XYZ file of C-alpha atoms in Angstrom:
496
model
C 0.000 0.000 0.000
C 1.307 3.481 -0.922
C 0.188 7.001 -0.029
C -1.747 9.215 -2.422
C 0.202 12.227 -3.680
C -0.234 15.287 -1.508
C -2.372 17.943 -3.190
C -1.152 21.518 -3.442
C -3.340 24.522 -2.699
C -4.098 24.724 -6.429
C -5.123 21.070 -6.365
C -7.465 21.650 -3.417
C -8.935 24.621 -5.286
C -9.540 22.632 -8.484
C -11.116 19.674 -6.674
C -13.765 21.804 -4.935
C -14.238 24.831 -7.216
C -17.312 23.261 -8.815
C -19.122 23.537 -5.493
C -18.905 27.335 -5.801
C -21.271 27.326 -8.782
C -23.519 24.625 -7.317
C -24.027 26.744 -4.217
C -24.851 29.804 -6.310
C -27.628 27.700 -7.829
C -28.896 26.606 -4.420
C -28.762 30.177 -3.072
C -30.737 31.576 -6.010
C -33.299 28.833 -5.554
C -33.607 29.346 -1.780
C -33.880 33.124 -2.017
C -36.264 33.455 -4.957
C -38.523 30.433 -5.496
C -41.182 31.512 -2.995
C -41.207 34.894 -4.709
C -41.651 33.238 -8.112
C -44.429 30.968 -6.835
C -46.306 33.873 -5.252
C -45.878 35.904 -8.434
C -47.839 33.173 -10.217
C -50.579 33.231 -7.588
C -49.510 30.569 -5.079
C -50.969 31.032 -1.598
C -48.666 31.207 1.403
C -50.252 28.050 2.851
C -49.273 26.145 -0.300
C -45.604 27.167 -0.328
C -44.484 24.326 1.927
C -45.946 21.772 -0.488
C -44.206 23.418 -3.411
C -40.951 23.605 -1.456
C -40.967 19.925 -0.481
C -39.017 19.276 -3.694
C -35.759 20.350 -2.077
C -35.440 17.816 0.747
C -37.443 15.066 -0.966
C -35.351 14.950 -4.127
C -32.177 14.924 -2.048
C -33.512 11.995 -0.042
C -34.250 9.995 -3.180
C -31.467 11.079 -5.532
C -28.309 11.145 -3.435
C -28.209 7.474 -2.298
C -28.906 6.372 -5.884
C -26.140 8.542 -7.346
C -23.756 7.450 -4.595
C -24.490 3.790 -5.339
C -24.003 4.285 -9.081
C -20.849 6.388 -8.843
C -19.135 3.770 -6.661
C -19.628 1.324 -9.531
C -18.691 3.636 -12.411
C -15.431 3.956 -14.285
C -15.496 5.641 -17.706
C -11.795 5.872 -18.413
C -10.679 9.484 -18.818
C -14.113 10.703 -17.686
C -13.557 8.987 -14.347
C -15.885 7.853 -11.591
C -17.540 10.921 -10.039
C -17.003 13.565 -12.735
C -19.592 12.194 -15.221
C -22.305 12.625 -12.594
C -21.520 16.117 -11.388
C -20.976 17.273 -14.973
C -24.323 15.851 -16.155
C -26.085 17.271 -13.091
C -24.505 20.694 -13.641
C -25.593 20.746 -17.291
C -29.204 19.926 -16.380
C -29.186 22.395 -13.472
C -27.815 25.176 -15.690
C -30.546 24.551 -18.268
C -33.142 24.587 -15.493
C -31.869 27.922 -14.175
C -32.073 29.367 -17.677
C -35.602 28.019 -18.223
C -37.013 28.888 -14.798
C -37.443 32.674 -15.383
C -39.243 31.883 -18.646
C -41.980 30.021 -16.774
C -45.426 30.980 -18.142
C -47.395 29.607 -15.174
C -47.172 28.177 -11.641
C -47.212 24.524 -12.731
C -44.217 25.010 -15.036
C -42.298 26.796 -12.269
C -43.073 23.999 -9.791
C -41.950 21.303 -12.240
C -38.761 23.220 -12.999
C -38.005 23.470 -9.259
C -38.129 19.678 -8.993
C -35.905 19.319 -12.063
C -33.507 21.972 -10.744
C -33.243 20.451 -7.297
C -32.825 16.916 -8.612
C -30.071 18.143 -10.950
C -28.297 20.043 -8.169
C -28.366 16.921 -5.992
C -26.998 14.779 -8.835
C -24.124 17.220 -9.171
C -23.535 17.813 -5.462
C -23.469 14.233 -4.113
C -20.360 13.014 -5.986
C -18.395 16.102 -4.868
C -18.458 14.873 -1.250
C -17.002 11.507 -2.254
C -14.684 13.145 -4.796
C -12.760 14.930 -2.040
C -12.312 11.628 -0.224
C -11.182 9.937 -3.438
C -8.589 12.530 -4.354
C -7.001 13.400 -0.981
C -4.906 11.532 1.543
C -6.409 11.187 5.002
C -4.251 13.900 6.531
C -5.681 16.377 3.971
C -9.365 15.505 4.400
C -10.021 18.293 6.899
C -8.329 20.843 4.630
C -10.175 19.536 1.563
C -13.622 19.799 3.119
C -12.698 23.177 4.598
C -11.892 24.508 1.111
C -15.162 23.041 -0.145
C -16.998 24.780 2.700
C -15.324 28.092 1.829
C -16.633 27.794 -1.733
C -20.095 26.948 -0.376
C -20.063 30.109 1.734
C -18.772 32.302 -1.084
C -21.288 30.895 -3.565
C -24.131 31.397 -1.098
C -23.195 35.037 -0.541
C -23.035 35.789 -4.277
C -26.224 33.900 -5.087
C -28.115 35.574 -2.239
C -27.172 39.182 -2.987
C -27.044 39.090 -6.801
C -30.683 40.164 -7.399
C -30.253 42.941 -4.801
C -27.045 44.077 -6.521
C -28.762 44.158 -9.916
C -31.542 46.323 -8.502
C -28.983 48.795 -7.165
C -27.378 48.858 -10.612
C -30.666 50.021 -12.091
C -32.216 46.738 -13.282
C -35.995 46.665 -12.848
C -37.267 44.830 -9.771
C -40.942 45.100 -10.736
C -43.088 42.097 -11.648
C -44.845 43.590 -14.649
C -47.881 41.828 -16.124
C -47.625 39.030 -13.564
C -44.185 38.041 -14.807
C -40.852 37.524 -13.059
C -38.792 40.699 -12.353
C -35.746 41.338 -14.517
C -33.507 41.218 -11.417
C -34.529 37.611 -10.772
C -34.493 36.672 -14.452
C -30.945 37.952 -15.037
C -29.710 36.499 -11.723
C -30.931 33.027 -12.702
C -29.239 33.252 -16.090
C -26.017 34.392 -14.447
C -26.343 31.529 -11.964
C -26.793 28.974 -14.744
C -23.625 30.134 -16.472
C -21.620 30.329 -13.215
C -22.738 26.865 -12.142
C -21.854 25.175 -15.428
C -18.501 26.926 -15.853
C -17.323 26.265 -12.294
C -18.139 22.554 -12.530
C -16.526 22.433 -15.971
C -13.387 23.914 -14.387
C -13.200 21.003 -11.932
C -13.880 18.476 -14.702
C -11.093 19.846 -16.906
C -8.456 20.500 -14.231
C -8.681 17.198 -12.324
C -8.109 13.598 -13.206
C -9.415 10.783 -11.031
C -7.369 7.812 -9.902
C -8.167 4.605 -11.766
C -9.488 1.597 -9.788
C -6.078 -0.144 -9.804
C -4.436 3.034 -8.468
C -7.057 3.328 -5.720
C -6.404 -0.287 -4.766
C -2.688 0.474 -4.506
C -3.364 3.540 -2.344
C -5.879 1.941 -0.001
C -4.885 -1.701 -0.053
C -7.234 -4.550 -0.977
C -10.776 -3.936 0.243
C -13.109 -6.861 0.573
C -16.448 -6.339 -1.116
C -19.132 -5.925 1.527
C -22.062 -8.057 0.432
C -25.081 -7.353 2.615
C -27.315 -9.830 0.756
C -26.971 -12.783 3.170
C -27.892 -10.705 6.235
C -30.615 -8.923 4.298
C -32.107 -12.192 3.073
C -32.089 -13.549 6.615
C -33.802 -10.495 8.040
C -37.371 -10.692 9.279
C -40.137 -8.640 7.733
C -41.029 -7.470 11.248
C -38.839 -4.348 11.052
C -40.427 -3.420 7.704
C -43.836 -3.841 9.302
C -42.822 -1.528 12.161
C -41.859 1.247 9.682
C -45.080 0.741 7.719
C -47.199 0.802 10.876
C -45.448 3.947 12.146
C -46.224 5.713 8.869
C -49.866 4.627 8.995
C -50.185 5.867 12.593
C -48.734 9.280 11.678
C -51.170 9.613 8.763
C -54.056 8.610 11.042
C -52.952 11.122 13.700
C -53.018 14.026 11.235
C -56.776 13.782 10.863
C -57.465 12.684 14.425
C -55.421 15.371 16.167
C -55.820 18.155 13.609
C -52.117 18.392 12.802
C -50.747 20.446 9.923
C -51.371 18.778 6.555
C -47.639 18.679 5.811
C -47.329 15.894 8.428
C -48.932 13.568 5.877
C -45.601 13.612 4.051
C -43.742 12.378 7.131
C -46.152 9.473 7.447
C -45.835 8.650 3.766
C -42.013 8.571 4.017
C -42.070 6.226 7.021
C -44.502 3.886 5.290
C -42.545 4.157 2.044
C -39.330 3.026 3.718
C -41.171 0.082 5.237
C -42.375 -0.973 1.796
C -38.921 -0.449 0.245
C -37.170 -2.508 2.945
C -39.705 -5.335 2.547
C -39.149 -5.316 -1.216
C -35.369 -5.378 -0.712
C -35.626 -8.376 1.607
C -37.870 -10.170 -0.883
C -35.414 -9.535 -3.727
C -32.483 -10.755 -1.633
C -34.378 -13.918 -0.680
C -35.217 -14.496 -4.339
C -31.520 -14.659 -5.173
C -31.064 -11.135 -6.544
C -28.429 -9.710 -4.164
C -26.876 -7.127 -6.457
C -29.918 -5.007 -7.308
C -29.773 -1.346 -6.343
C -32.634 -1.415 -3.830
C -31.206 -4.323 -1.823
C -27.741 -2.770 -1.885
C -28.968 0.617 -0.630
C -31.209 -0.843 2.087
C -28.432 -3.250 3.137
C -25.853 -0.433 3.302
C -28.254 1.761 5.269
C -28.894 -0.908 7.894
C -25.216 -1.893 7.937
C -23.681 1.547 8.483
C -20.382 1.497 10.412
C -20.641 2.414 14.139
C -18.817 5.730 13.651
C -21.225 6.752 10.911
C -24.214 5.911 13.110
C -22.906 8.156 15.887
C -22.149 10.954 13.438
C -25.643 10.570 11.989
C -27.205 11.466 15.354
C -25.162 14.673 15.542
C -25.967 15.458 11.908
C -29.698 14.967 12.529
C -29.801 17.498 15.366
C -27.478 19.939 13.555
C -29.661 20.151 10.454
C -32.832 20.393 12.526
C -31.449 23.631 13.965
C -30.445 24.970 10.550
C -33.847 24.355 8.993
C -35.573 25.989 11.969
C -33.427 29.058 11.314
C -34.075 29.157 7.553
C -37.840 28.937 7.988
C -38.298 31.292 10.933
C -35.634 34.008 10.904
C -37.649 36.380 8.708
C -40.820 36.399 10.881
C -38.687 36.551 14.039
C -36.652 39.556 12.921
C -39.632 41.373 11.414
C -41.832 40.869 14.474
C -39.375 41.183 17.369
C -36.933 43.765 16.018
C -38.981 45.713 13.452
C -42.350 45.497 15.204
C -44.176 44.164 12.156
C -46.069 40.878 11.878
C -48.034 41.919 8.766
C -46.162 40.782 5.641
C -47.691 43.615 3.623
C -46.272 46.385 5.837
C -43.155 48.372 4.858
C -41.519 47.582 8.209
C -41.907 43.851 7.558
C -40.150 44.267 4.205
C -37.342 46.168 5.956
C -36.968 43.262 8.356
C -36.951 40.757 5.492
C -34.244 42.736 3.720
C -32.182 42.793 6.905
C -32.463 38.992 7.069
C -30.784 38.872 3.638
C -27.880 40.782 5.175
C -27.783 38.440 8.192
C -27.747 35.339 5.991
C -25.017 36.775 3.789
C -23.066 37.514 6.990
C -23.157 34.005 8.397
C -22.219 32.542 5.012
C -19.300 34.964 4.767
C -18.178 34.068 8.289
C -18.402 30.373 7.351
C -16.159 30.886 4.319
C -13.504 32.614 6.470
C -13.784 30.188 9.407
C -13.461 27.187 7.090
C -10.054 28.370 5.884
C -8.707 29.704 9.178
C -10.335 28.678 12.459
C -11.383 25.103 11.653
C -8.015 23.854 10.313
C -6.250 25.553 13.240
C -8.479 23.829 15.811
C -8.504 20.470 13.993
C -4.697 20.283 14.131
C -4.663 20.962 17.857
C -7.729 19.287 19.367
C -8.897 16.931 16.618
C -11.783 17.024 14.173
C -14.491 15.741 16.540
C -13.712 18.267 19.283
C -13.448 21.036 16.700
C -16.991 20.172 15.624
C -18.171 20.293 19.239
C -16.730 23.809 19.560
C -18.433 24.874 16.332
C -21.814 23.512 17.437
C -21.564 25.295 20.798
C -20.812 28.564 18.964
C -23.970 28.059 16.917
C -26.081 27.329 20.007
C -24.824 30.566 21.563
C -25.665 32.438 18.359
C -29.260 31.203 18.352
C -29.744 31.823 22.078
C -28.428 35.378 21.709
C -31.542 36.343 19.714
C -33.345 36.621 23.050
C -30.951 39.226 24.476
C -29.929 41.385 21.532
C -31.198 44.957 21.978
C -31.811 45.673 18.299
C -31.473 44.184 14.831
C -27.974 45.541 14.239
C -26.634 43.457 17.113
C -27.845 40.315 15.352
C -24.714 40.598 13.213
C -22.852 39.317 16.280
C -25.236 36.356 16.495
C -24.342 35.445 12.925
C -20.672 35.011 13.841
C -21.466 32.045 16.060
C -23.942 30.667 13.549
C -21.425 31.054 10.720
C -18.770 29.096 12.647
C -21.309 26.334 13.289
C -22.348 26.307 9.618
C -18.733 25.963 8.504
C -18.140 23.111 10.926
C -21.360 21.278 9.949
C -20.331 21.406 6.292
C -16.747 20.287 6.856
C -15.991 18.272 9.983
C -18.491 15.365 9.731
C -17.450 14.697 6.132
C -13.750 14.859 6.964
C -14.273 12.345 9.787
C -16.352 10.076 7.533
C -14.000 10.161 4.562
C -11.112 9.082 6.777
C -12.983 6.096 8.218
C -15.173 4.651 5.448
C -14.151 1.908 2.989
C -13.145 3.545 -0.290
C -15.264 1.234 -2.434
C -18.411 2.423 -0.647
C -17.548 6.078 -0.140
C -20.164 7.308 -2.621
C -23.096 5.310 -1.267
C -22.253 6.083 2.353
C -21.977 9.807 1.580
C -25.350 9.582 -0.166
C -26.920 7.739 2.770
C -25.408 10.247 5.198
C -27.510 12.842 3.392
C -30.590 11.084 4.797
C -29.672 12.640 8.146
C -29.554 16.034 6.459
C -32.916 15.625 4.731
C -35.048 13.842 7.338
C -34.647 16.584 9.985
C -35.631 19.175 7.378
C -38.779 17.208 6.568
C -39.478 16.693 10.265
C -39.125 20.406 11.016
C -41.228 21.363 7.974
C -43.995 18.967 8.998
C -43.975 19.067 12.805
C -42.634 22.464 13.908
C -45.716 24.320 12.680
C -47.985 22.104 14.780
C -45.777 22.530 17.868
C -45.661 26.303 17.553
C -49.390 26.644 16.901
C -50.139 24.495 19.930
C -47.696 25.947 22.493
C -46.327 29.300 21.207
C -48.921 30.800 18.843
C -47.781 34.097 17.359
C -44.352 33.901 19.066
C -41.851 32.646 16.463
C -38.887 33.773 18.618
C -39.251 30.531 20.610
C -38.138 28.541 17.565
C -34.644 29.908 18.258
C -34.763 28.215 21.667
C -35.500 24.936 19.884
C -32.611 25.592 17.465
C -30.169 26.299 20.322
C -31.303 23.180 22.192
C -30.903 20.905 19.167
C -27.351 22.154 18.586
C -26.555 21.376 22.228
C -27.894 17.865 21.631
C -25.719 17.629 18.511
C -22.656 18.653 20.551
C -23.513 16.011 23.160
C -23.807 13.396 20.396
C -20.369 14.388 19.090
C -18.797 13.511 22.447
C -19.671 9.869 21.660
C -17.972 10.268 18.271
C -14.900 11.735 19.956
C -14.661 8.789 22.357
C -14.894 6.313 19.468
C -12.294 8.161 17.378
C -9.832 8.226 20.264
C -10.187 4.547 21.227
């Protein structure tokens, strides 16, 4: 077994530069799709259903792409690059087509296509860093990737605002999409495609025989025997849990979005039963059985990281959904979305979000590598999560909206750590032959908390804190504390 060549700073740049454009695409989507939907007449109550594309497509697409990319080798095109190039091409076309939408249905369909394409492109990048770097460079590699994520998010978020200040019309004339949004999406499509193309053209993946020489012989992990021997009882438990959630929606008057949670639980029960049946029928190598087997057979370290990841992303999604009403109501004294003061608050949230993304980009290149070298990756992540918890809790004590900039420093450090440290720890511990599928399955613990927050948080707030969105920040702070506690178990395992 021999070591991989050490990558230079230019090599680290080339490996992750594609993520810069991908994040511009995500930022444009996150900042403007509700605006586009409402322009075409969507009601506020329907936005969550339209937005479900983002987490749902990630849940479905990323494990599939991870499974396929682990088994791909196209010569000079490589293993991961064909997928993030194809995804970038489709995403760029979607960004170009989106502002040309003639009606709500077209815009909704294009959101699903856009998000699926972004996930196809994004998933292999996580594994790509692990493929290309030696273990002692994993933290640096994911830190550079996180810096590009932060920079792309800042540019994508402020680009429509910048165009307006340059004199481009921000008016939705004749029920259409404003020129600021239209031009920003076209810019985003070009930036996304060109940045991914840069990575495709400036990198060359290691062939399978080279990877074997670097990592030593890796025994194929065939989950089929254990899957075939598994009882259908666990599948029945998942199916029953989903049915009970669906029943409870009508019985307890929960928000209608909770139906989706029930459907996902029941759907996994059906999928696991089908995978067991296929394995018992002598078809061990089909995609469904492989994915279900890998999910149930995750390494112990990954399972512990998954708990921390679940709580971390619960806090993030709480923030993304609720920061605008919190800031507008608590700091600008406006709960009515039609009032000028509410719009001032919403604009200030754009500044706050750009701030925490900018802090994340800087922290990823400076603070995180410094701490990781001295206290280790797991403890660095604990520090980052505690900074985020303090940032969320500080919303309760800040005297005015300007002081919320200080809150964003802690949140930005946490965001940088969430994007870098878990993946660096994973890439250094997972078998190379399954790096893609495990990275895709790890995304489940990014997506499920988002779906859970989207479906359950509304019911909790309406029941216990009606009209007081500030209390969602207490939930966000508490979940990051739980994530930090979960990381102590990871730290103990890493150090044993």
